[in-house]
Coordinates of N, CA and C in Angstrom, one line a residue:
M1 N 0.8 -1.2 0.0 CA 0.0 0.0 0.0 C 0.9 1.3 0.0
K2 N 0.6 2.2 -0.9 CA 1.3 3.4 -1.0 C 0.6 4.5 -0.2
I3 N 1.3 5.1 0.7 CA 0.7 6.1 1.6 C 1.0 7.5 1.2
W4 N -0.1 8.3 1.1 CA 0.0 9.7 0.8 C -0.4 10.6 2.0
A5 N 0.2 11.7 2.1 CA -0.1 12.7 3.2 C -1.3 13.6 2.6
H6 N -2.4 13.5 3.2 CA -3.6 14.2 2.8 C -3.6 15.6 3.3
R7 N -3.3 16.5 2.4 CA -3.1 18.0 2.8 C -1.9 18.1 3.7
G8 N -0.9 17.3 3.5 CA 0.2 17.3 4.4 C -0.1 16.4 5.6
C9 N 0.7 16.5 6.6 CA 0.5 15.8 7.9 C -0.6 16.6 8.7
S10 N -1.8 16.5 8.2 CA -2.9 17.4 8.6 C -3.6 17.1 9.9
L11 N -3.3 16.0 10.5 CA -3.9 15.7 11.8 C -3.2 16.5 12.9
R12 N -1.9 16.6 12.8 CA -1.1 17.2 13.8 C -0.8 18.7 13.5
Y13 N -0.9 19.0 12.2 CA -0.5 20.4 11.8 C -1.6 21.0 10.9
P14 N -1.7 22.3 10.8 CA -2.7 22.9 10.0 C -2.7 22.4 8.6
E15 N -3.9 22.0 8.1 CA -3.9 21.4 6.7 C -3.5 22.4 5.6
N16 N -2.9 21.8 4.6 CA -2.6 22.6 3.4 C -1.7 23.8 3.7
T17 N -0.7 23.6 4.7 CA 0.2 24.7 5.0 C 1.6 24.2 4.7
L18 N 2.5 25.1 4.6 CA 3.9 24.8 4.4 C 4.5 23.9 5.5
L19 N 4.0 24.2 6.8 CA 4.4 23.4 7.9 C 4.0 21.9 7.7
A20 N 2.7 21.7 7.4 CA 2.2 20.3 7.2 C 2.9 19.6 6.0
F21 N 3.2 20.4 5.0 CA 3.9 19.8 3.9 C 5.4 19.4 4.2
E22 N 6.0 20.3 4.9 CA 7.4 20.1 5.3 C 7.5 18.8 6.2
K23 N 6.6 18.7 7.2 CA 6.6 17.5 8.0 C 6.4 16.2 7.2
A24 N 5.5 16.3 6.2 CA 5.2 15.1 5.4 C 6.4 14.8 4.5
A25 N 7.1 15.8 4.0 CA 8.2 15.5 3.1 C 9.4 14.9 3.7
N26 N 9.4 15.0 5.1 CA 10.5 14.4 5.8 C 10.3 13.0 6.3
L27 N 9.1 12.4 5.9 CA 8.7 11.1 6.3 C 9.4 10.0 5.4
D28 N 10.0 9.1 6.0 CA 10.6 8.0 5.2 C 9.5 7.1 4.7
G29 N 9.5 6.7 3.4 CA 8.6 5.8 2.9 C 7.3 6.4 2.4
L30 N 7.1 7.7 2.5 CA 5.9 8.3 2.0 C 5.9 8.4 0.5
E31 N 4.8 8.0 -0.1 CA 4.7 8.1 -1.6 C 4.6 9.5 -2.1
G32 N 3.8 10.3 -1.4 CA 3.6 11.7 -1.9 C 2.7 12.5 -1.0
I33 N 2.5 13.8 -1.4 CA 1.7 14.7 -0.7 C 0.5 15.1 -1.5
E34 N -0.7 15.1 -1.0 CA -1.9 15.6 -1.7 C -2.2 17.0 -1.2
L35 N -2.5 17.9 -2.2 CA -2.9 19.2 -1.9 C -4.0 19.7 -2.8
D36 N -4.6 20.9 -2.5 CA -5.7 21.4 -3.3 C -5.3 22.8 -3.8
V37 N -5.6 23.0 -5.1 CA -5.3 24.3 -5.7 C -6.6 25.1 -6.1
Q38 N -6.6 26.3 -5.8 CA -7.6 27.2 -6.2 C -7.0 28.5 -6.7
M39 N -7.8 29.5 -7.2 CA -7.2 30.7 -7.8 C -7.8 31.9 -7.1
S40 N -7.0 32.9 -6.9 CA -7.4 34.2 -6.3 C -8.1 35.0 -7.4
K41 N -8.7 36.1 -7.0 CA -9.4 37.0 -7.9 C -8.5 37.5 -9.0
D42 N -7.2 37.6 -8.7 CA -6.3 38.1 -9.7 C -5.4 37.0 -10.3
G43 N -5.9 35.8 -10.2 CA -5.2 34.7 -10.9 C -4.0 34.0 -10.2
G44 N -3.8 34.3 -8.9 CA -2.8 33.6 -8.1 C -3.2 32.2 -7.8
L45 N -2.3 31.3 -7.8 CA -2.6 29.9 -7.4 C -2.3 29.7 -5.9
V46 N -3.4 29.4 -5.2 CA -3.3 29.2 -3.7 C -3.7 27.8 -3.3
I47 N -3.2 27.4 -2.2 CA -3.4 26.0 -1.7 C -4.4 26.1 -0.5
I48 N -5.6 25.7 -0.8 CA -6.7 25.6 0.2 C -7.8 24.7 -0.3
H49 N -8.4 23.9 0.6 CA -9.3 22.9 0.2 C -10.7 23.5 -0.1
D50 N -11.3 24.2 0.9 CA -12.7 24.7 0.8 C -12.7 25.9 -0.2
E51 N -13.8 26.0 -0.9 CA -14.1 27.2 -1.7 C -14.2 28.4 -0.9
Q52 N -14.6 28.3 0.4 CA -14.8 29.4 1.3 C -13.7 29.3 2.3
L53 N -13.4 30.5 2.9 CA -12.3 30.6 3.8 C -12.7 30.2 5.3
D54 N -14.0 30.2 5.6 CA -14.4 30.2 6.9 C -13.9 29.1 7.8
R55 N -13.9 27.8 7.3 CA -13.6 26.7 8.1 C -12.1 26.7 8.5
T56 N -11.2 27.0 7.6 CA -9.8 26.8 7.9 C -9.0 28.1 8.2
T57 N -9.6 29.3 8.0 CA -8.9 30.5 8.2 C -9.7 31.5 9.1
D58 N -9.0 32.6 9.4 CA -9.7 33.7 10.2 C -10.5 34.6 9.2
G59 N -10.6 34.2 8.0 CA -11.3 35.0 7.0 C -12.7 34.5 6.7
T60 N -13.4 35.1 5.9 CA -14.8 34.7 5.5 C -15.0 35.0 4.1
G61 N -15.9 34.2 3.5 CA -16.3 34.4 2.1 C -15.5 33.5 1.1
F62 N -15.7 33.7 -0.2 CA -15.1 32.8 -1.2 C -13.7 33.2 -1.5
V63 N -12.8 32.2 -1.7 CA -11.5 32.4 -2.1 C -11.4 33.2 -3.4
K64 N -12.3 33.0 -4.3 CA -12.2 33.6 -5.6 C -12.5 35.1 -5.6
D65 N -13.0 35.6 -4.5 CA -13.4 37.0 -4.4 C -12.3 37.9 -3.8
Y66 N -11.1 37.3 -3.5 CA -10.0 38.0 -2.9 C -8.8 38.0 -3.8
T67 N -8.0 39.0 -3.8 CA -6.8 39.1 -4.5 C -5.8 38.2 -3.7
L68 N -4.7 37.9 -4.4 CA -3.6 37.1 -3.7 C -3.1 37.9 -2.5
S69 N -2.8 39.1 -2.6 CA -2.3 39.9 -1.5 C -3.3 39.9 -0.3
E70 N -4.6 40.0 -0.6 CA -5.6 39.9 0.4 C -5.7 38.6 1.1
L71 N -5.6 37.5 0.3 CA -5.6 36.1 0.9 C -4.4 35.9 1.8
K72 N -3.3 36.5 1.4 CA -2.0 36.2 2.2 C -2.1 36.9 3.6
K73 N -3.1 37.8 3.8 CA -3.3 38.4 5.1 C -4.0 37.5 6.1
F74 N -4.7 36.5 5.6 CA -5.5 35.6 6.5 C -4.5 34.6 7.0
H75 N -4.9 34.0 8.2 CA -4.1 33.0 8.9 C -5.0 31.7 9.0
I76 N -4.2 30.6 9.0 CA -4.9 29.3 9.2 C -5.2 29.0 10.6
K77 N -6.4 28.5 10.9 CA -6.8 28.2 12.2 C -6.1 26.9 12.7
T78 N -5.8 26.8 14.0 CA -5.2 25.6 14.6 C -6.1 25.2 15.7
I79 N -5.8 24.0 16.2 CA -6.6 23.5 17.4 C -6.4 24.4 18.6
N80 N -5.2 24.9 18.7 CA -4.9 25.8 19.9 C -5.1 27.3 19.6
N81 N -5.8 27.5 18.4 CA -6.1 28.9 18.0 C -4.9 29.8 17.8
E82 N -3.8 29.1 17.5 CA -2.6 29.9 17.1 C -2.7 30.3 15.6
L83 N -2.4 31.5 15.3 CA -2.5 32.0 13.9 C -1.2 32.4 13.3
S84 N -0.3 31.4 13.1 CA 1.0 31.7 12.6 C 1.1 31.3 11.1
E85 N 0.4 30.3 10.6 CA 0.5 29.9 9.2 C -0.4 30.6 8.3
T86 N 0.0 30.9 7.1 CA -0.8 31.6 6.1 C -1.1 30.7 5.0
I87 N -2.0 31.1 4.1 CA -2.4 30.4 2.9 C -1.2 30.4 2.0
P88 N -0.6 29.2 1.6 CA 0.6 29.2 0.7 C 0.2 29.3 -0.7
T89 N 1.1 29.7 -1.5 CA 0.9 29.7 -3.0 C 1.5 28.4 -3.5
L90 N 1.1 28.0 -4.7 CA 1.8 26.8 -5.3 C 3.2 27.0 -5.5
N91 N 3.7 28.3 -5.9 CA 5.1 28.5 -6.0 C 5.8 28.3 -4.7
E92 N 5.3 28.7 -3.6 CA 5.9 28.6 -2.3 C 6.0 27.1 -2.0
V93 N 5.0 26.3 -2.3 CA 5.1 24.8 -2.0 C 6.2 24.2 -2.9
M94 N 6.3 24.6 -4.1 CA 7.3 24.1 -5.0 C 8.7 24.5 -4.5
E95 N 8.9 25.7 -4.1 CA 10.2 26.1 -3.5 C 10.5 25.2 -2.3
L96 N 9.6 24.9 -1.5 CA 9.8 24.1 -0.3 C 10.2 22.6 -0.7
L97 N 9.5 22.1 -1.7 CA 9.7 20.7 -2.0 C 10.6 20.4 -3.2
Q98 N 11.2 21.4 -3.7 CA 11.9 21.3 -5.0 C 13.1 20.2 -4.8
K99 N 13.7 20.2 -3.7 CA 14.9 19.3 -3.5 C 14.5 18.0 -2.8
K100 N 13.2 17.8 -2.5 CA 12.7 16.6 -1.9 C 12.4 15.6 -3.0
R101 N 12.3 14.3 -2.7 CA 12.0 13.3 -3.6 C 10.5 12.9 -3.7
V102 N 9.7 13.6 -2.9 CA 8.3 13.3 -2.7 C 7.5 13.6 -4.0
K103 N 6.5 12.9 -4.2 CA 5.5 13.2 -5.3 C 4.4 14.1 -4.8
L104 N 3.7 14.7 -5.8 CA 2.6 15.5 -5.4 C 1.3 15.0 -6.1
N105 N 0.2 15.1 -5.4 CA -1.1 14.9 -6.0 C -1.8 16.3 -5.9
I106 N -2.0 16.9 -7.1 CA -2.6 18.2 -7.1 C -4.0 18.1 -7.5
E107 N -4.9 18.4 -6.6 CA -6.3 18.4 -6.9 C -6.8 19.8 -7.3
L108 N -7.3 19.8 -8.5 CA -7.8 21.1 -9.1 C -9.2 21.3 -8.6
K109 N -9.4 22.3 -7.7 CA -10.7 22.5 -7.1 C -11.6 23.4 -7.9
N110 N -12.0 22.8 -9.0 CA -12.9 23.6 -9.9 C -14.2 22.9 -10.3
S111 N -14.6 22.0 -9.4 CA -15.9 21.4 -9.7 C -17.1 22.3 -9.2
K112 N -16.9 23.2 -8.3 CA -17.9 24.0 -7.8 C -17.7 25.5 -8.3
V113 N -16.5 25.9 -8.3 CA -16.1 27.2 -8.8 C -15.3 27.0 -10.1
M114 N -15.7 27.7 -11.2 CA -15.0 27.5 -12.4 C -13.8 28.5 -12.5
Y115 N -12.6 27.9 -12.3 CA -11.4 28.8 -12.4 C -10.8 28.6 -13.8
H116 N -11.2 29.5 -14.7 CA -10.8 29.4 -16.1 C -9.3 29.6 -16.2
G117 N -8.6 28.7 -17.0 CA -7.2 28.8 -17.2 C -6.3 28.3 -16.1
M118 N -6.9 27.7 -15.1 CA -6.1 27.2 -14.0 C -5.2 26.1 -14.4
E119 N -5.7 25.2 -15.2 CA -4.9 24.0 -15.6 C -3.5 24.5 -16.2
E120 N -3.6 25.4 -17.1 CA -2.3 25.8 -17.8 C -1.4 26.5 -16.8
K121 N -2.0 27.3 -15.9 CA -1.2 28.0 -14.9 C -0.5 27.0 -14.0
V122 N -1.2 26.0 -13.5 CA -0.6 25.0 -12.7 C 0.5 24.3 -13.4
I123 N 0.3 23.9 -14.6 CA 1.3 23.2 -15.4 C 2.6 24.0 -15.6
N124 N 2.4 25.3 -15.8 CA 3.5 26.2 -16.0 C 4.4 26.3 -14.7
V125 N 3.7 26.3 -13.5 CA 4.5 26.3 -12.3 C 5.2 25.0 -12.1
I126 N 4.6 23.9 -12.4 CA 5.2 22.6 -12.2 C 6.4 22.4 -13.1
N127 N 6.3 22.9 -14.4 CA 7.4 22.8 -15.3 C 8.5 23.7 -14.9
K128 N 8.2 24.9 -14.3 CA 9.2 25.8 -13.8 C 10.2 25.2 -12.8
Y129 N 9.6 24.3 -12.0 CA 10.4 23.7 -10.9 C 10.9 22.2 -11.3
G130 N 10.6 21.8 -12.5 CA 11.1 20.5 -12.9 C 10.4 19.3 -12.2
F131 N 9.1 19.5 -11.9 CA 8.4 18.5 -11.2 C 7.5 17.6 -12.1
E132 N 7.7 17.8 -13.4 CA 6.8 17.1 -14.4 C 6.5 15.7 -14.1
D133 N 7.6 14.9 -13.8 CA 7.5 13.5 -13.6 C 7.0 13.1 -12.2
R134 N 6.7 14.0 -11.4 CA 6.4 13.7 -10.0 C 5.0 14.2 -9.6
V135 N 4.2 14.4 -10.5 CA 2.8 15.0 -10.2 C 1.7 14.1 -10.8
V136 N 0.7 13.9 -9.9 CA -0.6 13.3 -10.3 C -1.6 14.5 -10.3
Y137 N -2.3 14.7 -11.3 CA -3.4 15.7 -11.4 C -4.7 15.0 -11.1
S138 N -5.5 15.6 -10.3 CA -6.8 15.0 -10.0 C -7.9 16.1 -9.9
S139 N -9.2 15.7 -10.2 CA -10.3 16.6 -10.0 C -11.6 15.8 -10.1
F140 N -12.6 16.3 -9.5 CA -14.0 15.8 -9.7 C -14.6 16.2 -11.1
Y141 N -14.0 17.3 -11.6 CA -14.5 17.9 -12.9 C -13.8 17.3 -14.1
A142 N -14.4 16.4 -14.8 CA -13.8 15.7 -15.9 C -13.3 16.7 -17.0
K143 N -13.9 17.8 -17.3 CA -13.5 18.7 -18.3 C -12.1 19.3 -18.0
S144 N -11.9 19.5 -16.7 CA -10.6 20.0 -16.3 C -9.5 19.0 -16.6
L145 N -9.8 17.8 -16.3 CA -8.8 16.7 -16.6 C -8.6 16.6 -18.1
E146 N -9.6 16.8 -18.9 CA -9.5 16.7 -20.4 C -8.5 17.8 -20.8
Q147 N -8.6 19.0 -20.2 CA -7.6 20.0 -20.5 C -6.2 19.7 -20.1
I148 N -6.0 19.1 -19.0 CA -4.7 18.6 -18.5 C -4.1 17.7 -19.6
R149 N -4.9 16.7 -20.0 CA -4.5 15.7 -20.9 C -4.1 16.3 -22.3
K150 N -4.9 17.3 -22.7 CA -4.6 18.0 -23.9 C -3.2 18.8 -23.8
L151 N -3.0 19.4 -22.7 CA -1.8 20.1 -22.5 C -0.6 19.2 -22.2
L152 N -0.8 18.1 -21.5 CA 0.2 17.2 -21.1 C -0.2 15.8 -21.5
P153 N 0.1 15.3 -22.7 CA -0.3 14.0 -23.1 C 0.2 12.9 -22.3
K154 N 1.3 13.0 -21.6 CA 1.9 12.0 -20.8 C 1.6 12.1 -19.3
A155 N 0.7 13.0 -18.9 CA 0.5 13.3 -17.5 C -0.2 12.1 -16.8
E156 N 0.1 12.0 -15.5 CA -0.6 11.0 -14.7 C -1.8 11.7 -14.1
I157 N -3.0 11.2 -14.4 CA -4.3 11.8 -14.1 C -5.2 10.9 -13.4
G158 N -5.8 11.3 -12.2 CA -6.8 10.5 -11.5 C -8.1 11.2 -11.4
I159 N -9.2 10.5 -11.8 CA -10.5 11.1 -11.7 C -11.1 10.8 -10.3
L160 N -11.6 11.8 -9.7 CA -12.3 11.8 -8.4 C -13.8 11.5 -8.5
D161 N -14.3 10.7 -7.7 CA -15.7 10.5 -7.5 C -15.9 9.7 -6.2
T162 N -17.2 9.5 -5.8 CA -17.4 8.7 -4.6 C -17.3 7.2 -4.9
K163 N -18.1 6.7 -5.9 CA -18.0 5.3 -6.2 C -16.9 4.9 -7.2
A164 N -16.3 3.8 -7.0 CA -15.3 3.3 -7.9 C -15.9 3.1 -9.3
S165 N -17.1 2.6 -9.4 CA -17.8 2.4 -10.7 C -18.0 3.7 -11.4
D166 N -18.3 4.8 -10.7 CA -18.5 6.1 -11.3 C -17.1 6.6 -11.9
C167 N -16.1 6.4 -11.1 CA -14.7 6.8 -11.5 C -14.4 6.0 -12.8
I168 N -14.6 4.7 -12.9 CA -14.4 3.9 -14.1 C -15.2 4.5 -15.3
Y169 N -16.4 4.8 -15.0 CA -17.3 5.3 -16.1 C -16.7 6.6 -16.7
K170 N -16.2 7.5 -15.8 CA -15.6 8.7 -16.3 C -14.3 8.5 -17.0
M171 N -13.5 7.5 -16.4 CA -12.2 7.2 -17.0 C -12.4 6.7 -18.4
N172 N -13.4 5.9 -18.6 CA -13.7 5.3 -19.9 C -14.2 6.4 -20.9
G173 N -14.6 7.5 -20.4 CA -15.0 8.6 -21.3 C -13.9 9.4 -21.8
K174 N -14.0 10.7 -21.9 CA -13.0 11.6 -22.5 C -12.2 12.3 -21.5
C175 N -12.3 12.0 -20.2 CA -11.5 12.9 -19.3 C -10.0 12.7 -19.3
G176 N -9.6 11.6 -19.9 CA -8.1 11.4 -20.0 C -7.5 10.8 -18.8
A177 N -8.2 10.4 -17.8 CA -7.7 9.8 -16.6 C -7.1 8.4 -16.8
N178 N -6.0 8.1 -16.1 CA -5.4 6.7 -16.2 C -5.4 6.1 -14.8
A179 N -6.1 6.7 -13.8 CA -6.2 6.2 -12.5 C -7.5 6.7 -11.9
I180 N -8.0 6.0 -10.8 CA -9.3 6.4 -10.2 C -9.0 6.8 -8.7
H181 N -9.7 7.8 -8.2 CA -9.6 8.2 -6.9 C -11.0 8.2 -6.2
P182 N -11.5 7.0 -5.8 CA -12.8 6.9 -5.2 C -12.7 7.0 -3.6
Y183 N -13.9 7.1 -3.0 CA -14.0 6.9 -1.6 C -13.7 5.5 -1.2
A184 N -12.9 5.3 -0.2 CA -12.5 3.9 0.2 C -13.7 3.1 0.6
G185 N -14.8 3.7 1.1 CA -15.9 2.9 1.5 C -16.9 2.7 0.4
A186 N -16.5 3.0 -0.8 CA -17.5 2.9 -2.0 C -16.8 2.1 -3.1
I187 N -16.0 1.1 -2.8 CA -15.4 0.3 -3.8 C -16.4 -0.8 -4.2
D188 N -17.2 -0.4 -5.2 CA -18.4 -1.3 -5.5 C -18.1 -2.2 -6.7
L189 N -16.8 -2.5 -7.0 CA -16.4 -3.4 -8.0 C -15.6 -4.5 -7.4
D190 N -15.6 -5.6 -8.1 CA -14.7 -6.7 -7.7 C -13.2 -6.3 -7.9
R191 N -12.4 -6.9 -7.1 CA -11.0 -6.6 -7.2 C -10.4 -6.9 -8.6
K192 N -10.9 -8.0 -9.2 CA -10.5 -8.3 -10.6 C -10.8 -7.2 -11.6
D193 N -11.8 -6.5 -11.3 CA -12.2 -5.4 -12.2 C -11.3 -4.2 -12.1
L194 N -10.5 -4.2 -11.0 CA -9.6 -3.1 -10.7 C -8.1 -3.4 -11.0
E195 N -7.9 -4.6 -11.5 CA -6.5 -5.0 -11.8 C -5.9 -4.0 -12.8
D196 N -4.6 -3.8 -12.6 CA -3.8 -2.9 -13.5 C -4.3 -1.5 -13.5
I197 N -5.1 -1.1 -12.5 CA -5.5 0.3 -12.3 C -5.0 0.9 -11.0
N198 N -4.4 2.0 -11.0 CA -4.1 2.7 -9.8 C -5.3 3.2 -9.1
V199 N -5.6 2.7 -7.9 CA -6.8 3.0 -7.2 C -6.3 3.8 -5.9
R200 N -6.4 5.1 -6.0 CA -6.0 5.9 -4.8 C -7.2 6.4 -4.1
A201 N -7.4 5.9 -2.9 CA -8.6 6.1 -2.2 C -8.5 7.2 -1.1
W202 N -9.6 7.9 -0.9 CA -9.7 8.9 0.2 C -10.8 8.4 1.2
L203 N -10.8 9.0 2.4 CA -11.6 8.6 3.5 C -12.5 9.8 3.9
T204 N -13.8 9.5 4.1 CA -14.7 10.6 4.6 C -14.3 11.2 5.9
E205 N -13.8 10.3 6.8 CA -13.4 10.7 8.1 C -12.1 11.6 8.1
D206 N -11.5 11.6 7.0 CA -10.3 12.4 6.8 C -10.5 13.8 6.2
L207 N -11.8 14.0 5.8 CA -12.1 15.3 5.1 C -11.8 16.5 5.9
Y208 N -12.1 16.4 7.2 CA -11.9 17.5 8.1 C -11.0 17.2 9.3
P209 N -9.7 17.4 9.1 CA -8.7 16.9 10.1 C -9.0 17.4 11.5
E210 N -9.7 18.6 11.6 CA -9.9 19.1 13.0 C -10.9 18.3 13.8
K211 N -11.7 17.5 13.0 CA -12.7 16.6 13.7 C -12.1 15.2 13.8
Q212 N -11.2 15.0 14.8 CA -10.5 13.8 15.0 C -11.5 12.6 15.4
T213 N -11.4 11.5 14.7 CA -12.3 10.4 15.0 C -11.6 9.3 15.8
G214 N -10.2 9.3 15.8 CA -9.5 8.3 16.5 C -9.6 6.9 15.9
K215 N -10.2 6.8 14.7 CA -10.3 5.6 14.0 C -9.0 5.1 13.4
V216 N -8.7 3.8 13.6 CA -7.5 3.2 13.1 C -7.8 2.6 11.7
I217 N -7.1 3.0 10.7 CA -7.3 2.5 9.4 C -6.7 1.1 9.2
E218 N -7.5 0.2 8.7 CA -7.1 -1.2 8.5 C -6.6 -1.3 7.1
I219 N -5.3 -1.1 6.9 CA -4.6 -1.1 5.6 C -4.9 -2.4 4.9
R220 N -4.9 -3.5 5.6 CA -5.0 -4.9 4.9 C -6.4 -4.9 4.2
K221 N -7.4 -4.4 4.8 CA -8.8 -4.5 4.2 C -8.8 -3.6 3.0
L222 N -8.1 -2.5 3.0 CA -8.1 -1.6 1.9 C -7.4 -2.3 0.7
E223 N -6.3 -3.0 1.0 CA -5.6 -3.7 -0.1 C -6.5 -4.9 -0.6
E224 N -7.2 -5.5 0.2 CA -8.1 -6.6 -0.2 C -9.2 -6.1 -1.1
A225 N -9.5 -4.9 -1.0 CA -10.6 -4.3 -1.8 C -10.1 -3.8 -3.2
G226 N -8.7 -3.9 -3.4 CA -8.1 -3.5 -4.6 C -7.5 -2.1 -4.6
I227 N -7.5 -1.5 -3.5 CA -6.9 -0.2 -3.3 C -5.4 -0.2 -3.4
T228 N -4.8 0.6 -4.2 CA -3.3 0.6 -4.3 C -2.6 1.7 -3.4
D229 N -3.4 2.8 -3.3 CA -2.8 4.0 -2.5 C -3.9 4.5 -1.7
V230 N -3.5 5.2 -0.6 CA -4.5 5.8 0.3 C -4.0 7.2 0.8
F231 N -4.9 8.1 0.8 CA -4.6 9.5 1.3 C -5.0 9.6 2.8
L232 N -4.0 9.9 3.7 CA -4.3 9.9 5.1 C -3.8 11.2 5.8
N233 N -4.6 11.6 6.8 CA -4.2 12.8 7.5 C -3.0 12.5 8.4
E234 N -2.9 11.3 8.9 CA -1.8 10.9 9.8 C -0.9 9.8 9.1
P235 N -0.3 10.1 8.0 CA 0.5 9.1 7.3 C 1.7 8.6 8.2
E236 N 2.2 9.4 9.1 CA 3.3 8.9 10.0 C 2.9 7.7 10.8
M237 N 1.6 7.5 11.0 CA 1.2 6.3 11.8 C 1.2 5.0 11.1
Y238 N 1.3 5.1 9.7 CA 1.2 3.9 8.9 C 2.5 3.6 8.1
L239 N 3.5 4.3 8.4 CA 4.8 4.1 7.6 C 5.8 3.3 8.5

């Protein structure tokens, strides 16, 4: 089983921050780091999961309604209410990880808000730092992945959805995906139907790291279901 850090080491550190990414990048045996990209009002690429600022920062409203300089003034919430980390840009993340061997799974957060031109902007940053061969692009929005495939014919692309069968349906369409990223609890296909496919699964209990469940993930059961990779908030516990 390949282990990915979901928004960095997000159980112990603020999600999608340079701190969480740095802690993850220093873990031995980690496959990669998953993060989420959105765009500011003036086209800056920022790393944040929710379309709105309210849950994870001391700001409010939609990410898309603020300029990059305005977004950088907000701070990320922590369990102890310390406000030291800010919303990172994709460039800042690449600067941090440039000399690390870790892979990246970049989720394009454009299924609810249409960020026009984001695909090309992200690819340009990745190419700038020489990360082309270490990135998996993913999204719930098939048309976004179609654009990635058009711009990068050899890209590794994972289609997101809840059910494995829905992922397969989309993958067999025109989205250009060569991997599926379903919910771990919705693997509704036989293992033989998933052979030769990278199945990178996410967990609903990991969607909001601040709501700790204390649940221990049974890696063996995930493997038996045909899952090849898993995104975890606490990857350090499973390496």
